[in-house]
Amino acid sequence: MHEVLLFWCLIKCDLYRERVGKGWGEWIDGSGGVRIFQAGWNQMVAEPGVVNLVIKNGEWEWSSYFSNAKKPDYSCKDMLHDCEKAEEYYKQAKSIKGDVEKKISLYKKAIELCPDFAKAHESLGIIYYSEKGTYDDAIRECKEALRIDPKLVNNHNILGNIYKHKGSYDDAIREYKEALRIDPNYDLAHKNLGYSYKEQGRYDDAINEFKEVLRIKPKAADAQRALEECEKHNEAKKQQILSLQTDGSNAIKNQNWNAAVQAYKKLLEIAPENYEANTNIGTAYTMLNEFDLSIKHLTKAQQLKPAEYQPYYLMGIAYARKGDKDRAIDSLRDAFYKGYKDLSVSDLEKDTNFPEDFKQDQRFKGLLGKLEINKLISDVKDVHLFDNHSQAFPYKYDNVWDAVNYTLKDIDEKIIQSDKETGIIVTDTCRWAMNRKYYKYYILVERENDISSKLNLKLLAHDSVWNNNLKKSF
């Protein structure tokens, strides 16, 4: 039985070596034999005198499905793998100087005998990278080494170097950062990360990395030189950016949109992550009716500073001028949410960058109402402790507006503000006991579309001592 298993192991090696992964292989001797099957083995019929084996999930197993199968007490892996011998081949390869092909052959033999030999994969990857220049082979071996041992810090650095030589800076930076996550004091990874930033023109980031190198190794002359070069380039870059920002800003003020585009395009070549440049070139493209380019840059500005409302507001203008009212409303809704304290309803109504037909859209008017009511309640004490209540109605805005006002007058609510254009109503006669002075209803009748509306209510306490154990909804 041992001979049968050994022969199966040899077949397995040949099949793996030749990349045979489909169908089945077979060998039968005079008195017994081995049959190897791929997936689907449970449909097979065992034959007398034949030992049946299967492959499951890429692993070869002794089949317990058949009555004549007997699982041995040793594995094929144990018979085929010899990591001690692999270590000998690895050391022999390390000792060779000059004969690249011989070293490759020895590393491959080591891996064949011990497939999970991470250092052999790493060394083979280094040869492919530094001696052969076959970057894809080098990446494959380095990745395999990291699959086996993800904490091989030097391997992350090597993989970063390979990506950098291929021009894949984002991948290179990712690997250097991973090396530094494992070992924050790995000076070589800091230095290589600094050079990557330097070659991208990201001088501030590069300066930080070279300073880290010098913190770890104060006498690192190459890092000192690189730091001084980056500081010099960084100062020149800042002056150039400042000059282009001035040119672009002046062009925007004079509504010379083409000149603004040219200035900011040059600036973005130097500093593609510049928020102001992306925002302002987006504005210029909108005015030139280059809406796709405008939206591209304004989207970038949103990514750079997600909390700022201006790119959302400007994108609302771009979509409105493009004729996409739905996306314009969505963008403005985001802008109002982020910047309601800085936005003014009167300024929005007067903004001539919005087409007139868009300003007459019921949803735009509804957004103005939301903006105004948010400004009204923003400074009220404990405003967040009271619930909002909303209810949609399948009725036109005018009908809902009239109904709300009629109801408030019928119950003798004192209306201190009522603006049909914005949909806002404020009352101050809603009284409640427990020593409060007075309360106000803040009501927003919101235009959903031409045939439906939404009523939003909020009750707020004014000039009262709030007890955190109480929360009153209406």
XYZ file of C-alpha atoms in Angstrom, residues 100-464:
365
model
C 22.049 34.635 -11.755
C 20.551 31.631 -13.577
C 22.114 29.207 -11.084
C 20.685 31.203 -8.185
C 17.230 31.224 -9.777
C 17.424 27.472 -10.292
C 18.352 26.855 -6.651
C 15.598 29.133 -5.299
C 13.074 27.326 -7.484
C 14.273 23.953 -6.177
C 13.934 25.240 -2.622
C 10.364 26.392 -3.323
C 9.515 23.094 -4.996
C 10.637 21.199 -1.902
C 9.053 23.678 0.499
C 6.294 25.732 -1.218
C 5.653 27.916 1.848
C 9.298 28.999 2.112
C 8.634 32.761 2.276
C 12.278 33.905 2.220
C 12.951 31.835 -0.921
C 10.019 33.503 -2.691
C 11.269 36.892 -1.521
C 14.830 36.251 -2.733
C 13.586 34.981 -6.075
C 11.473 38.121 -6.401
C 14.508 40.314 -5.679
C 16.517 38.594 -8.423
C 13.698 38.985 -10.931
C 13.525 42.681 -10.004
C 17.160 43.692 -9.646
C 18.951 41.237 -11.966
C 16.441 40.271 -14.662
C 14.179 43.315 -14.767
C 11.101 41.086 -15.088
C 8.839 43.112 -12.818
C 5.701 41.002 -13.155
C 7.593 37.863 -12.083
C 9.114 39.816 -9.208
C 5.696 41.056 -8.059
C 4.287 37.534 -8.206
C 7.027 36.101 -5.989
C 6.946 38.991 -3.515
C 3.175 38.713 -3.181
C 3.503 34.980 -2.585
C 6.048 35.632 0.150
C 3.639 38.095 1.780
C 0.768 35.642 1.483
C 2.830 33.215 3.530
C 4.138 35.830 5.958
C 2.387 39.245 5.773
C 4.820 40.737 8.307
C 7.892 40.497 6.082
C 8.591 44.194 6.417
C 11.492 44.235 3.949
C 9.348 42.497 1.356
C 6.789 45.306 1.493
C 9.640 47.745 0.894
C 10.947 45.693 -2.051
C 7.476 45.418 -3.554
C 7.154 49.189 -3.183
C 10.415 49.664 -5.097
C 9.177 47.421 -7.912
C 5.925 49.363 -8.224
C 7.844 52.649 -8.170
C 10.080 51.518 -11.037
C 6.955 50.551 -12.984
C 5.570 54.049 -12.386
C 2.747 52.757 -10.154
C 3.265 55.320 -7.390
C -0.015 54.722 -5.599
C 0.792 51.014 -5.237
C 4.343 51.820 -4.171
C 3.181 54.271 -1.521
C 0.692 51.712 -0.218
C 3.464 49.128 0.256
C 5.841 51.576 1.944
C 3.086 52.629 4.319
C 2.340 48.998 5.123
C 6.017 48.437 5.916
C 5.904 51.441 8.256
C 2.719 50.181 9.871
C 4.630 47.027 10.810
C 7.792 48.906 11.795
C 7.367 52.701 12.239
C 11.150 53.100 12.615
C 12.060 51.386 9.347
C 14.219 54.168 7.925
C 14.535 52.666 4.437
C 10.759 52.640 3.958
C 10.563 56.263 5.166
C 13.280 57.218 2.684
C 11.678 55.396 -0.260
C 8.294 56.854 0.612
C 9.919 60.296 0.693
C 11.423 59.798 -2.767
C 8.041 58.657 -4.103
C 6.387 61.810 -2.787
C 9.253 63.916 -4.144
C 8.853 62.476 -7.639
C 5.132 63.240 -7.481
C 5.817 66.840 -6.477
C 4.278 66.277 -3.047
C 7.065 68.134 -1.301
C 5.337 68.679 2.043
C 4.799 64.928 2.430
C 8.321 64.170 1.215
C 9.799 66.623 3.743
C 7.976 64.854 6.574
C 9.378 61.460 5.509
C 12.977 62.662 5.168
C 12.713 64.268 8.598
C 11.664 60.877 9.943
C 14.740 59.282 8.351
C 16.962 61.861 10.047
C 15.203 61.313 13.356
C 16.062 57.618 13.137
C 19.488 58.100 11.525
C 20.715 61.666 12.117
C 23.814 61.166 9.937
C 21.950 59.950 6.827
C 23.565 62.304 4.297
C 21.357 61.258 1.356
C 18.208 62.006 3.347
C 19.612 65.389 4.377
C 20.344 66.295 0.756
C 16.889 65.154 -0.340
C 15.291 67.180 2.471
C 17.114 70.350 1.410
C 16.150 69.807 -2.241
C 12.491 69.309 -1.292
C 12.445 72.426 0.849
C 13.908 74.431 -2.039
C 11.439 72.989 -4.561
C 8.589 73.437 -2.116
C 9.262 77.145 -1.692
C 9.447 77.655 -5.465
C 6.251 75.635 -5.896
C 4.415 77.741 -3.311
C 5.441 80.947 -5.074
C 4.287 79.571 -8.413
C 0.970 78.444 -6.923
C 0.443 81.843 -5.323
C 1.066 83.594 -8.642
C -1.346 81.316 -10.521
C -3.977 81.681 -7.795
C -3.763 85.461 -8.176
C -4.104 85.199 -11.973
C -7.057 82.856 -11.658
C -8.787 84.926 -8.993
C -8.462 88.113 -11.047
C -9.833 86.338 -14.107
C -12.828 85.086 -12.080
C -13.546 88.617 -10.792
C -13.402 89.988 -14.340
C -15.530 87.072 -15.595
C -12.759 86.158 -18.010
C -13.597 82.472 -17.819
C -11.119 81.240 -20.435
C -8.225 82.983 -18.681
C -9.393 81.514 -15.371
C -9.405 78.008 -16.853
C -5.864 78.430 -18.207
C -4.515 79.678 -14.863
C -6.128 76.939 -12.808
C -5.169 74.212 -15.289
C -1.517 75.180 -14.832
C -1.988 75.274 -11.069
C -3.555 71.800 -11.030
C -0.620 70.410 -12.998
C 1.542 71.451 -10.052
C -0.928 70.741 -7.242
C -3.757 68.405 -8.371
C -5.099 68.186 -4.809
C -5.596 71.952 -4.467
C -9.146 72.556 -3.232
C -9.497 76.190 -4.338
C -8.199 75.436 -7.835
C -10.659 72.574 -8.355
C -13.525 74.684 -7.013
C -12.744 77.758 -9.106
C -12.011 75.943 -12.361
C -15.327 74.159 -11.839
C -17.039 77.560 -11.671
C -15.276 78.759 -14.828
C -16.227 75.629 -16.763
C -19.865 76.090 -15.692
C -19.889 79.626 -17.075
C -18.422 78.285 -20.328
C -21.168 75.616 -20.442
C -18.526 72.878 -20.135
C -20.694 71.095 -17.602
C -19.014 67.672 -17.558
C -15.608 69.234 -16.851
C -17.189 71.477 -14.231
C -18.814 68.542 -12.432
C -15.564 66.558 -12.585
C -13.587 69.262 -10.753
C -16.344 70.104 -8.295
C -16.626 66.418 -7.405
C -12.886 66.433 -6.714
C -13.315 69.504 -4.498
C -16.067 67.700 -2.560
C -13.739 64.765 -1.984
C -10.963 67.056 -0.773
C -13.163 68.935 1.717
C -16.417 67.014 2.304
C -17.638 69.429 5.003
C -17.541 72.524 2.771
C -20.823 73.558 1.145
C -19.465 75.635 -1.760
C -18.686 72.766 -4.194
C -22.175 71.344 -3.652
C -23.767 74.751 -4.241
C -21.709 75.330 -7.385
C -22.540 71.850 -8.638
C -26.209 72.708 -8.135
C -25.707 75.692 -10.457
C -23.900 73.489 -13.010
C -26.680 70.902 -13.069
C -29.379 73.619 -13.183
C -27.721 75.280 -16.197
C -27.263 71.867 -17.796
C -31.008 71.280 -17.440
C -30.747 68.392 -14.945
C -33.097 69.765 -12.301
C -33.212 66.573 -10.215
C -29.457 66.497 -9.634
C -29.407 70.244 -9.137
C -31.942 69.933 -6.312
C -29.959 67.056 -4.741
C -26.730 69.076 -4.826
C -28.380 72.157 -3.361
C -29.993 70.080 -0.627
C -26.500 68.906 0.389
C -25.200 72.484 0.213
C -28.013 73.801 2.403
C -27.468 71.051 4.950
C -23.744 71.804 5.207
C -23.819 75.595 4.969
C -27.195 76.930 6.052
C -25.567 79.363 8.508
C -23.571 80.980 5.703
C -26.262 81.003 3.032
C -28.990 83.641 2.653
C -32.421 83.069 1.125
C -32.437 86.565 -0.408
C -28.994 86.007 -1.976
C -30.141 82.715 -3.449
C -33.261 84.286 -4.904
C -31.121 86.983 -6.511
C -28.419 84.613 -7.793
C -28.513 85.126 -11.548
C -26.383 82.034 -12.168
C -29.528 79.924 -11.732
C -31.811 79.854 -14.788
C -35.151 81.568 -14.155
C -37.193 78.455 -14.932
C -35.218 76.573 -12.287
C -35.849 79.279 -9.673
C -39.578 78.843 -10.311
C -39.381 75.096 -9.654
C -41.478 74.247 -6.596
C -38.692 72.108 -5.160
C -36.248 75.014 -5.269
C -38.723 77.191 -3.363
C -39.164 74.375 -0.875
C -35.403 74.263 -0.319
C -35.408 77.984 0.390
C -38.029 77.366 3.057
C -35.941 74.630 4.639
C -32.922 76.894 4.628
C -34.818 79.701 6.323
C -36.347 77.533 9.036
C -32.971 75.960 9.802
C -31.556 79.453 10.302
C -34.504 80.388 12.539
C -34.072 77.478 14.931
C -30.289 77.121 14.806
C -29.657 79.279 17.893
C -32.595 78.105 20.006
C -31.608 76.462 23.272
C -32.134 72.667 23.428
C -33.478 72.599 19.885
C -32.105 69.089 19.412
C -34.184 67.709 22.293
C -37.514 68.153 20.524
C -38.836 65.838 17.872
C -39.560 66.805 14.303
C -42.849 65.651 12.815
C -43.459 65.350 9.088
C -46.492 64.279 7.107
C -46.886 64.124 3.338
C -50.218 65.036 1.713
C -51.433 64.299 -1.819
C -52.560 67.890 -2.250
C -51.201 70.945 -3.985
C -49.061 73.343 -2.039
C -51.630 76.176 -2.103
C -54.307 73.924 -0.626
C -52.087 72.672 2.213
C -50.874 76.204 2.947
C -54.406 77.545 3.200
C -55.502 74.620 5.371
C -52.652 75.091 7.858
C -53.251 78.821 8.215
C -57.018 78.313 8.618
C -56.444 75.678 11.337
C -54.015 77.871 13.277
C -56.416 80.824 13.233
C -59.334 78.579 14.197
C -57.530 77.455 17.399
C -56.426 81.023 18.169
C -52.724 80.480 17.595
C -50.888 83.787 17.366
C -49.070 83.775 14.018
C -45.975 85.968 14.209
C -44.504 84.963 10.841
C -46.193 83.647 7.731
C -44.443 83.622 4.352
C -46.149 81.658 1.601
C -43.157 81.975 -0.728
C -40.854 80.074 1.641
C -43.603 78.060 3.334
C -42.666 79.161 6.858
C -45.098 79.792 9.709
C -44.060 80.635 13.283
C -46.474 80.915 16.227
C -45.851 81.777 19.879
C -49.161 81.070 21.640
C -48.692 77.373 22.259
C -48.602 77.167 26.072
C -47.548 74.321 28.305
C -47.477 74.048 32.104
C -44.553 73.135 34.379
C -43.323 76.738 34.734
C -42.298 77.279 31.121
C -42.744 80.833 29.856
C -43.872 80.124 26.291
C -43.335 77.912 23.275
C -43.299 78.303 19.541
C -44.426 76.147 16.671
C -42.059 76.252 13.712
C -43.957 75.033 10.667
C -42.668 74.453 7.156
C -45.048 73.655 4.344
C -42.776 72.059 1.779
C -43.438 71.694 -1.934
C -42.796 68.090 -2.952
C -43.967 68.514 -6.553
C -46.940 69.939 -8.430
C -49.474 67.587 -6.815
C -48.135 66.794 -3.332
C -46.773 68.629 -0.295
C -45.196 67.878 3.065
C -45.997 69.482 6.397
C -43.064 69.727 8.863
C -43.673 70.680 12.502
C -41.319 71.419 15.375
C -42.180 72.635 18.894
C -39.472 74.592 20.710
C -39.183 76.005 24.220
C -37.978 79.570 24.713
C -36.652 81.314 27.839
C -37.098 78.255 30.033
